[in-house]
CSV table of C-alpha atoms and ligand atoms in Angstrom, one decimal:
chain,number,residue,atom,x,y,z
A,124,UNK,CA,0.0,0.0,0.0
A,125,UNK,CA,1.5,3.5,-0.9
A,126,UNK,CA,2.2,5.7,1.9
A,127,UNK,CA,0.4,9.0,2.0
A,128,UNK,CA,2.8,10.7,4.3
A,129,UNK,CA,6.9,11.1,5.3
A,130,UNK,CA,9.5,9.7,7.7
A,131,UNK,CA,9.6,13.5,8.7
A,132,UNK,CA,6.3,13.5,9.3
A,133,UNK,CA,5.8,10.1,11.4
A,134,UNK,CA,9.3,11.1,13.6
A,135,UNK,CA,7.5,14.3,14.3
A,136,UNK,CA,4.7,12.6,15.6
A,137,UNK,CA,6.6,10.4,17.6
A,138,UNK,CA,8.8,13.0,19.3
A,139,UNK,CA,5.2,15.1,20.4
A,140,UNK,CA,3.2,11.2,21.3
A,141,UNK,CA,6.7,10.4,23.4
A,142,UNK,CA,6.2,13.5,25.5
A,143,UNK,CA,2.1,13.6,26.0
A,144,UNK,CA,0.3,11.7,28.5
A,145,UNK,CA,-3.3,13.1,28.3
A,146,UNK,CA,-4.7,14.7,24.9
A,147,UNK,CA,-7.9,16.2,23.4
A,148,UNK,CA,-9.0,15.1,20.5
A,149,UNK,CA,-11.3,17.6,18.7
A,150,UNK,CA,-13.4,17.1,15.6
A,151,UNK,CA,-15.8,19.3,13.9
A,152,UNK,CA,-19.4,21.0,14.5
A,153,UNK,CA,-22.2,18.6,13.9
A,154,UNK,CA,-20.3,16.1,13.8
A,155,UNK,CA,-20.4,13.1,11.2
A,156,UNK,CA,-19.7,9.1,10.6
A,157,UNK,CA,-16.5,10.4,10.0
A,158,UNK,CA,-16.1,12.9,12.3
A,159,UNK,CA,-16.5,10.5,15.1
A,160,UNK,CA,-15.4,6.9,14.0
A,161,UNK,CA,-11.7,8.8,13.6
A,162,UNK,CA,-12.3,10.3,16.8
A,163,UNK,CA,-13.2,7.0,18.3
A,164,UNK,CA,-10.4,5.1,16.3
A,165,UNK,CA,-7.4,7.8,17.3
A,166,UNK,CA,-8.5,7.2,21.0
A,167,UNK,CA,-7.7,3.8,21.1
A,168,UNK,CA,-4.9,3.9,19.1
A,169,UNK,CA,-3.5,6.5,21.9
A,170,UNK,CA,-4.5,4.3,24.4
A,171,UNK,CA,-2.8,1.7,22.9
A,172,UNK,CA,0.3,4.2,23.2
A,173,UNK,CA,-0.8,4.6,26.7
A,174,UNK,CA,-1.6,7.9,26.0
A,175,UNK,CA,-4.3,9.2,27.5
A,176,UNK,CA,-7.2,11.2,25.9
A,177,UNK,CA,-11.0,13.0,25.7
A,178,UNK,CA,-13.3,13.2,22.7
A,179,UNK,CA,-14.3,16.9,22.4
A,180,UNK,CA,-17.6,18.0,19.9
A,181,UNK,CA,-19.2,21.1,20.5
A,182,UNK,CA,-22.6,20.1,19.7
A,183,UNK,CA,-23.9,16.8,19.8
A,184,UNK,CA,-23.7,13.5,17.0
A,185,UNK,CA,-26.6,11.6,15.5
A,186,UNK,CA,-28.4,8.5,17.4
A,187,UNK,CA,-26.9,6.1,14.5
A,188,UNK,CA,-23.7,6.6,16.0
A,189,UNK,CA,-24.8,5.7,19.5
A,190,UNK,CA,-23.9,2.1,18.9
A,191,UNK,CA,-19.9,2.9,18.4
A,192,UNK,CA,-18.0,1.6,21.5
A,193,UNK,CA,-17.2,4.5,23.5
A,194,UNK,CA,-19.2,6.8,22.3
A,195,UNK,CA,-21.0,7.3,25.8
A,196,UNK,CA,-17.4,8.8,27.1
A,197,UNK,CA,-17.8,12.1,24.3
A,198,UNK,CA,-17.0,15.7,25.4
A,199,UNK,CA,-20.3,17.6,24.2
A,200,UNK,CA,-19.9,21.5,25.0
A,201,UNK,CA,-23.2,22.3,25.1
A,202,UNK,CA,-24.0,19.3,27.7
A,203,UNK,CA,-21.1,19.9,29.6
A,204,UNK,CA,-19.6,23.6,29.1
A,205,UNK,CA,-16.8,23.1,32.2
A,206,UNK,CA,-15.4,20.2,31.9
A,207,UNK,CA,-15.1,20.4,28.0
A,208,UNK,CA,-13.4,23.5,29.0
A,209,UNK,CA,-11.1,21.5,31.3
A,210,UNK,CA,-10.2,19.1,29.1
A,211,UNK,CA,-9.1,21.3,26.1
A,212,UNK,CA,-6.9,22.9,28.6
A,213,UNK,CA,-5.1,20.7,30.7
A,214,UNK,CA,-4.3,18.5,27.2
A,215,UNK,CA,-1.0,18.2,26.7
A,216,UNK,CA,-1.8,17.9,22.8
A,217,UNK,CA,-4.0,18.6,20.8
A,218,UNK,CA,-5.8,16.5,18.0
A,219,UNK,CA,-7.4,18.0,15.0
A,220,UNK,CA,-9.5,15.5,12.6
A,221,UNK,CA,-11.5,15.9,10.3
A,222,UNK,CA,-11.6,19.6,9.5
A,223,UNK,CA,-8.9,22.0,7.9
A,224,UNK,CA,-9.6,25.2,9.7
A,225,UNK,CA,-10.4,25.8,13.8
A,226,UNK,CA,-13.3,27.7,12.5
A,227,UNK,CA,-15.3,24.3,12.0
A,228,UNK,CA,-14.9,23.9,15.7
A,229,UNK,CA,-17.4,27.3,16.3
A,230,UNK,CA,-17.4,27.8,20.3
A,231,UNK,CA,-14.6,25.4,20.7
A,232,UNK,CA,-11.8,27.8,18.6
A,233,UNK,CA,-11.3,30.5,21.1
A,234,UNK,CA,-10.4,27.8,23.5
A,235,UNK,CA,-8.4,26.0,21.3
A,236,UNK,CA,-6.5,28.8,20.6
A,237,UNK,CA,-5.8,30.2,24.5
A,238,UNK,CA,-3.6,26.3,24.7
A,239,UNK,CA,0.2,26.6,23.6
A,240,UNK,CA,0.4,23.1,23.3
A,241,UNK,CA,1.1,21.5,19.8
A,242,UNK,CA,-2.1,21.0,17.6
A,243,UNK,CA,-1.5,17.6,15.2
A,244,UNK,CA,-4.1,18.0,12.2
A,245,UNK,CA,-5.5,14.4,10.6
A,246,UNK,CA,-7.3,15.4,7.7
A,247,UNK,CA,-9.0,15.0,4.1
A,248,UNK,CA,-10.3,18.7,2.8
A,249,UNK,CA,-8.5,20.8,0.6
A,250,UNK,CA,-6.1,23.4,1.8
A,251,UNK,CA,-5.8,23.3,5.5
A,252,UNK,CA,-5.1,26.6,7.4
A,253,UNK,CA,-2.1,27.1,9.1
A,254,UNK,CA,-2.9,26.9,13.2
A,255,UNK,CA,-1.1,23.0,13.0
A,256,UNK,CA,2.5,22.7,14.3
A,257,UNK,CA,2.4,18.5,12.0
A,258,UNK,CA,-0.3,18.2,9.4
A,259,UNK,CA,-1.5,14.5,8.2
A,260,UNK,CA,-3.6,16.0,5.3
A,261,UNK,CA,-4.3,14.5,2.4
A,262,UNK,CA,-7.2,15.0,0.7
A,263,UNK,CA,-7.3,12.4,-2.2
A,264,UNK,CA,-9.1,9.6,0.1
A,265,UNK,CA,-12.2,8.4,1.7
A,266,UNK,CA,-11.8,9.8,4.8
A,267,UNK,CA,-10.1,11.1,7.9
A,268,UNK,CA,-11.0,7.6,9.3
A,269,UNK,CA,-9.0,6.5,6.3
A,270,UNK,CA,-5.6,8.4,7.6
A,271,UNK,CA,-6.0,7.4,11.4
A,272,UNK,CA,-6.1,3.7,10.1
A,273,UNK,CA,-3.2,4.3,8.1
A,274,UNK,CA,-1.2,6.1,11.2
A,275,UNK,CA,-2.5,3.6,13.6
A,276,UNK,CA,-1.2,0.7,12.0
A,277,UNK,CA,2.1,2.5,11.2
A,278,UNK,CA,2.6,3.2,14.7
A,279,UNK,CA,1.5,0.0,15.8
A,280,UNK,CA,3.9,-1.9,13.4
A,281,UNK,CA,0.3,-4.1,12.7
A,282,UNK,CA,-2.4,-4.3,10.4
A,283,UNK,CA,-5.1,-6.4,12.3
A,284,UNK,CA,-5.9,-3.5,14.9
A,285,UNK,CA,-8.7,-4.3,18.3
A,286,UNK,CA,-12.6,-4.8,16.7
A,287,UNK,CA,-13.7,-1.7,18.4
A,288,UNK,CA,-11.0,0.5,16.5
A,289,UNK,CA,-12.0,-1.4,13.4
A,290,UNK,CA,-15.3,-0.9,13.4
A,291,UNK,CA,-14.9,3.3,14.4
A,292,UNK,CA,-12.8,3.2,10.8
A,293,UNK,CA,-15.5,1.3,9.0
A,294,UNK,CA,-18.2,3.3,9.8
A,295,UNK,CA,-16.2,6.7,8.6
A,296,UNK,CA,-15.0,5.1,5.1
A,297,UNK,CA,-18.0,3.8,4.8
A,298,UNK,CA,-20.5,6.8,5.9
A,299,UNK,CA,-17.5,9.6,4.1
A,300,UNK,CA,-18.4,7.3,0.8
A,301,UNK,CA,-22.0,7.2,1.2
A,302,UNK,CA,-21.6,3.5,1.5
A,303,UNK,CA,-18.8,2.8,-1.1
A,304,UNK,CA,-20.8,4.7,-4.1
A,305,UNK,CA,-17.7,7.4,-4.4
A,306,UNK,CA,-14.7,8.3,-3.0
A,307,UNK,CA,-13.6,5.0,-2.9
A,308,UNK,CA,-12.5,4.1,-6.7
A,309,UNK,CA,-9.1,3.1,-5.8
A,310,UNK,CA,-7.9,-0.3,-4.5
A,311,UNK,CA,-6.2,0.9,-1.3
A,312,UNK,CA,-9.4,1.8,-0.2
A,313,UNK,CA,-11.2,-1.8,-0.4
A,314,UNK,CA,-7.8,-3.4,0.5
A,315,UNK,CA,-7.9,-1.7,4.0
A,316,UNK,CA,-11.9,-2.5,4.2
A,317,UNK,CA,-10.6,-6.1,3.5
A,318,UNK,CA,-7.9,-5.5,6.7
A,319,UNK,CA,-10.9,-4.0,8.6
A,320,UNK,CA,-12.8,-7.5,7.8
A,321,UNK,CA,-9.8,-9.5,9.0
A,322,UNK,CA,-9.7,-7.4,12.4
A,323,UNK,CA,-13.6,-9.3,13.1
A,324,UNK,CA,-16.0,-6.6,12.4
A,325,UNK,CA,-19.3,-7.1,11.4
A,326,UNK,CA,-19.8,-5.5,8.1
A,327,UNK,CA,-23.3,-6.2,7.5
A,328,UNK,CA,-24.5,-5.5,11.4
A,329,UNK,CA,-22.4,-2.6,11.1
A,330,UNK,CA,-24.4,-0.9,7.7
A,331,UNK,CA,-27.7,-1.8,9.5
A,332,UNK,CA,-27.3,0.0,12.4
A,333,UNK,CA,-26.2,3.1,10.6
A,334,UNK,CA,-28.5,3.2,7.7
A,335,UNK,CA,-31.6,1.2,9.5
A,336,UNK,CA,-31.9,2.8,12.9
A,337,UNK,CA,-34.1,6.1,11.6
A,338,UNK,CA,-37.2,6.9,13.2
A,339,UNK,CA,-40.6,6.9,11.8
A,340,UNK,CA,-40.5,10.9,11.8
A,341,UNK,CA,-37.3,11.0,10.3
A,342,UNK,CA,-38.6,8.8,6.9
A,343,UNK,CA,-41.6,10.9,7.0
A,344,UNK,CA,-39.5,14.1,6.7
A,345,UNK,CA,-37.4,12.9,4.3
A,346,UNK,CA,-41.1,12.3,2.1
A,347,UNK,CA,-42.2,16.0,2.5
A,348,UNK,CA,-38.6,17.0,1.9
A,349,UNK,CA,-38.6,15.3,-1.8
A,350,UNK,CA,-42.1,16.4,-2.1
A,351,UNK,CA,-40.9,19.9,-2.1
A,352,UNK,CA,-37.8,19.8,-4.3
A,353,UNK,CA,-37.2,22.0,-7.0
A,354,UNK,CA,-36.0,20.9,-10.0
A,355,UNK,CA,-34.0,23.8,-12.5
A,356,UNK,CA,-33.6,21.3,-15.3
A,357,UNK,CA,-32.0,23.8,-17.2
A,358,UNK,CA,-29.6,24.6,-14.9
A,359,UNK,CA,-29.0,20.6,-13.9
A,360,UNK,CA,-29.5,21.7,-10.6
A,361,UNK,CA,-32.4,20.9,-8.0
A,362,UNK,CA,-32.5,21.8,-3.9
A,363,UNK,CA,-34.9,21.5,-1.3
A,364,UNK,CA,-35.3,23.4,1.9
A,365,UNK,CA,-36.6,22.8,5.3
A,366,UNK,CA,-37.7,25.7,7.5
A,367,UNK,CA,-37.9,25.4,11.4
A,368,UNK,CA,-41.3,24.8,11.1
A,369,UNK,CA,-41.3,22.0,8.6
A,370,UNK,CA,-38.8,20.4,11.1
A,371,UNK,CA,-41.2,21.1,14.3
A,372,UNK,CA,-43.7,19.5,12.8
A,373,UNK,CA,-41.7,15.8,11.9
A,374,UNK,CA,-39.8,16.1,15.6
A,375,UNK,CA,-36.8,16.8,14.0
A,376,UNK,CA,-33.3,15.3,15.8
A,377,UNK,CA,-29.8,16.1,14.7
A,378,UNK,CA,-29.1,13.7,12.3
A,379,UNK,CA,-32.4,13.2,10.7
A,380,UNK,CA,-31.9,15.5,7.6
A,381,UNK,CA,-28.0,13.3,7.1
A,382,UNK,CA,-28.3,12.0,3.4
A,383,UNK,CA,-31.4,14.0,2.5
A,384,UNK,CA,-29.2,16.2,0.0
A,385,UNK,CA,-28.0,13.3,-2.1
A,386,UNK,CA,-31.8,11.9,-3.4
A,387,UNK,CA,-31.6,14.9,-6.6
A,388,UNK,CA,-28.9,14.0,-7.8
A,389,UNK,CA,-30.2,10.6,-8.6
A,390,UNK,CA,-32.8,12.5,-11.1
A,391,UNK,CA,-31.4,11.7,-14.7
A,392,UNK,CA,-29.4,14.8,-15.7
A,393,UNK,CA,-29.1,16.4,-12.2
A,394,UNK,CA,-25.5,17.5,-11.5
A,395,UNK,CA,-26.0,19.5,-8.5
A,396,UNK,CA,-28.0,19.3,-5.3
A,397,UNK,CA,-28.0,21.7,-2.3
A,398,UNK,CA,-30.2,21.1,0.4
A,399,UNK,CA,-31.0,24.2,2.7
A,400,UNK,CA,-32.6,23.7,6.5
A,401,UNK,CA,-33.3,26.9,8.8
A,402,UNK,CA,-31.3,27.2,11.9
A,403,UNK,CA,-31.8,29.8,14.6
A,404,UNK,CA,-29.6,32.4,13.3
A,405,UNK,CA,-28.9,31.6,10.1
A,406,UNK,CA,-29.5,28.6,6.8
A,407,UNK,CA,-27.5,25.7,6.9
A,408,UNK,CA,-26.4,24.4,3.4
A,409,UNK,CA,-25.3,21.0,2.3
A,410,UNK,CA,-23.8,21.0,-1.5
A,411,UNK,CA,-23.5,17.9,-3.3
A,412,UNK,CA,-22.3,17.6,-7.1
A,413,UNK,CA,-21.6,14.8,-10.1
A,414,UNK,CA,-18.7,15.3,-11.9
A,415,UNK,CA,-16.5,17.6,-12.5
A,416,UNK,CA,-18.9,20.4,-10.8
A,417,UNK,CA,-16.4,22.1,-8.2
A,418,UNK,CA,-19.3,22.9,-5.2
A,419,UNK,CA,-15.8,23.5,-2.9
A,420,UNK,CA,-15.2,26.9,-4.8
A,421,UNK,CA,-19.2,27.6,-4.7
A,422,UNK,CA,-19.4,26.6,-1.0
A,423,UNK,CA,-16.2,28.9,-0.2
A,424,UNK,CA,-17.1,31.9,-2.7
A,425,UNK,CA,-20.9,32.3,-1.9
A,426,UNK,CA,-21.5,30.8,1.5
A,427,UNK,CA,-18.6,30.9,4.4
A,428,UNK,CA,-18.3,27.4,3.8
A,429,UNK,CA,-16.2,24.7,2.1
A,430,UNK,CA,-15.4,20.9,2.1
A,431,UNK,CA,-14.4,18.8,-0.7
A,432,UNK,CA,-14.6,18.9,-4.9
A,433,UNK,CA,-17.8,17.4,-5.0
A,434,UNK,CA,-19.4,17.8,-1.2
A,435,UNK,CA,-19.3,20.9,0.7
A,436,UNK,CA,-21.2,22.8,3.0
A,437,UNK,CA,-21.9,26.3,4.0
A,438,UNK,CA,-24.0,29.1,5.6
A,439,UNK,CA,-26.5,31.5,4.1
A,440,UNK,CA,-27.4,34.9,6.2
A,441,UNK,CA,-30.8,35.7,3.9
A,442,UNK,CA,-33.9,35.2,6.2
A,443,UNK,CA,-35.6,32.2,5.4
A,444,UNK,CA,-38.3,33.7,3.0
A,445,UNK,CA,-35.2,34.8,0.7
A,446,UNK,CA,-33.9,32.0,0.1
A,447,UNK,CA,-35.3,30.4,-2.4
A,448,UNK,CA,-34.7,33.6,-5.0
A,449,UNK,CA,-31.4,34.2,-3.7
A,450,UNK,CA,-29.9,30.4,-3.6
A,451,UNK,CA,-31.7,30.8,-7.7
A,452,UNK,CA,-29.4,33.7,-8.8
A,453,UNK,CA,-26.4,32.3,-7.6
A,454,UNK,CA,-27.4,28.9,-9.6
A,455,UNK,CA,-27.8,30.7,-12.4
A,456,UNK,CA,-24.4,32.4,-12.3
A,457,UNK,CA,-23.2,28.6,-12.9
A,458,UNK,CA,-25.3,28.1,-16.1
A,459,UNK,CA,-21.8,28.0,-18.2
A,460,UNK,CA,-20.2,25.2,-16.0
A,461,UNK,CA,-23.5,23.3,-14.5
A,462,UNK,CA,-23.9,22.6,-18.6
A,463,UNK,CA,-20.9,21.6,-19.3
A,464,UNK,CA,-19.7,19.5,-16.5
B,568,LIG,P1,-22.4,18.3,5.1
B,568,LIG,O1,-23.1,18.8,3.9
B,568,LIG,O2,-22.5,16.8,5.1
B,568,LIG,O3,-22.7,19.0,6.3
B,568,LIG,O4,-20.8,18.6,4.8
B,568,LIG,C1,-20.2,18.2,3.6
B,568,LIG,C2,-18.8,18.6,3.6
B,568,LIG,O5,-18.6,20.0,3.7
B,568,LIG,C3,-18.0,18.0,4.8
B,568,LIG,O6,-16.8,17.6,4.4
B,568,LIG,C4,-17.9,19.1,5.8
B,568,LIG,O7,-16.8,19.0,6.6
B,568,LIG,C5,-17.9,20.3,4.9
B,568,LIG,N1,-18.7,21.5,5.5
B,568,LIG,C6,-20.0,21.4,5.9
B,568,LIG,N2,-20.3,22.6,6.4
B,568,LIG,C7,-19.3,23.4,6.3
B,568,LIG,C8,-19.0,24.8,6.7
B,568,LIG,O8,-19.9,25.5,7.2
B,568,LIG,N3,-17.7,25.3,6.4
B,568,LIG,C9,-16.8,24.5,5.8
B,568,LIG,N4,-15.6,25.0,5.6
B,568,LIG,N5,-17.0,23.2,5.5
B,568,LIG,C10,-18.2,22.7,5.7
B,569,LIG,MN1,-14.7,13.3,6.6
């Protein structure tokens, strides 16, 4: 298997694991599959080390990732405000995964950056910032869940890691490549899925309780969601939005609108799909394209966000009611490159 990253690199890392005893590990808002199997996985792998360490999210992570093993010990801010806190601070290291700029942290930055300990970013977006003393980036893979398998067993010296850590790295590649359909067209990627098999998990228990563990609410959401689409053929483009009150009304929970962006693009000729749901003081985009449509730059140039080449996300500041025309002009700025992608 071809390794992503340098001697440099890994004797860098070793000098800063050698030295810590107890670090955070911080992953992005809202977290994801990803998000919080590589959190999970890098844990272990620590602890393995006998190194210490704390999960930290600043809000919290979908039910259909209750199941992963040590889950239950998760950092949320907004449960626990102080010892979150605590945690970021005392750390004698710092873990970034699964982002490329403190930003995606929201509340947690600021107390990210009063530490002075080294940050250590594992991570898959284009064009990480600069706030990382040793960067494992590399964005041409599945997943951050990916890279800490690919670490782990490089500083393990084994490929057949514990089932729990297995199973945390399943459920990223296989959640970060909505369940193998992209991201995962090299063999690398379904040689380590075959190493993940040898370590004992459970593949087909494992995609049931991700993808089967929605409620009745949820499925009837995603109905009026699809229901409500708008299709600009001519533009190849279609998106659907939710408002706080369409949510109310299914007894929405974080997670429930995960996947919901990625039905358009299954329409024959639909090459991009944004899905837009109403938050308290702002709209929450997801951005999803086919081909060589570059949301990333879109996500980036029209709505604070970013991501990856063909799934990104963002913010809009319009008031709900604007939406809809708003989101439409900036479509139609892309005629040129939604036709000819
Ligand atoms: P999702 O649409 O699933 O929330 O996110 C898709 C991708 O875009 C993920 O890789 C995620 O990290 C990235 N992303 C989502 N929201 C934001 C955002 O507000 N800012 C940036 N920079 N990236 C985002
Ligand atoms: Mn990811």
């Amino acid at each position: 298997m071809k390794d992503l990253f340098t001697k440099k690199q890994y004797d860098n890392l070793n000098r800063y694991l050698q030295s810590a005893k107890c670090a955070a590990i911080i992953t992005h808002t809202n977290p994801d599959g990803d998000a919080i199997g590589s959190s999970i996985a890098l844990a272990y792998i620590l602890e393995k080390l006998n190194i210490n360490s704390n999960i930290i999210i600043s809000n919290d992570f979908p039910e259909f990732l209750h199941w992963l093993d040590g889950s239950d010990n998760i950092l949320i801010y907004s449960k626990k405000r102080h010892e979150t806190r605590e945690a970021i601070k005392t750390a004698d290291l710092i873990f970034c995964v699964d982002f490329n700029s403190l930003s995606r942290t929201e509340i947690l930055e600021n107390i990210v950056r009063e530490t002075s300990v080294p940050r250590i970013l594992i991570d898959h977006h284009i064009d990480p910032d600069d706030d990382f003393d040793l960067k494992f980036s590399y964005y041409p893979v599945s997943s951050t869940s990916e890279l800490v398998y690919r670490i782990g067993t490089k500083l393990l010296g084994t490929k057949i890691l514990p089932k729990n850590i297995a199973e945390a790295v399943f459920c990223g590649m296989m959640t970060d490549s909505g369940a193998f359909s992209h991201s995962s067209s090299y063999s690398d990627f379904f040689k380590i899925i075959a190493n993940l098999l040898d370590c004992g998990i459970d593949k087909d228990k494992i995609t049931h309780l991700v993808y089967d563990n929605f409620t009745e609410n949820r499925m009837k959401l995603l109905g009026y969601a699809l229901s409500k689409m708008i299709v600009l053929h001519e533009y190849h483009a279609a998106y659907i939005t939710l408002s706080r009150e369409d949510l109310k009304k299914f007894n929405f929970r974080i997670g429930d609108t995960e996947g919901f962006v990625n039905y358009p693009l299954s329409i024959k000729g639909i090459r991009l799909s944004l899905l837009l749901v109403e938050k308290d003081d702002h709209i929450k985009l997801s951005i999803r394209s086919q081909g060589n449509f570059d949301v990333n730059e879109m996500a980036r140039r029209h709505f604070h966000g970013g991501g990856h080449f063909n799934a990104s996300g963002g913010k809009m500041l319009y008031k709900y009611e604007y939406c809809n025309t708003e989101l439409e002009k900036i479509i139609k700025t892309y005629e040129e490159k939604l036709c000819n992608a």
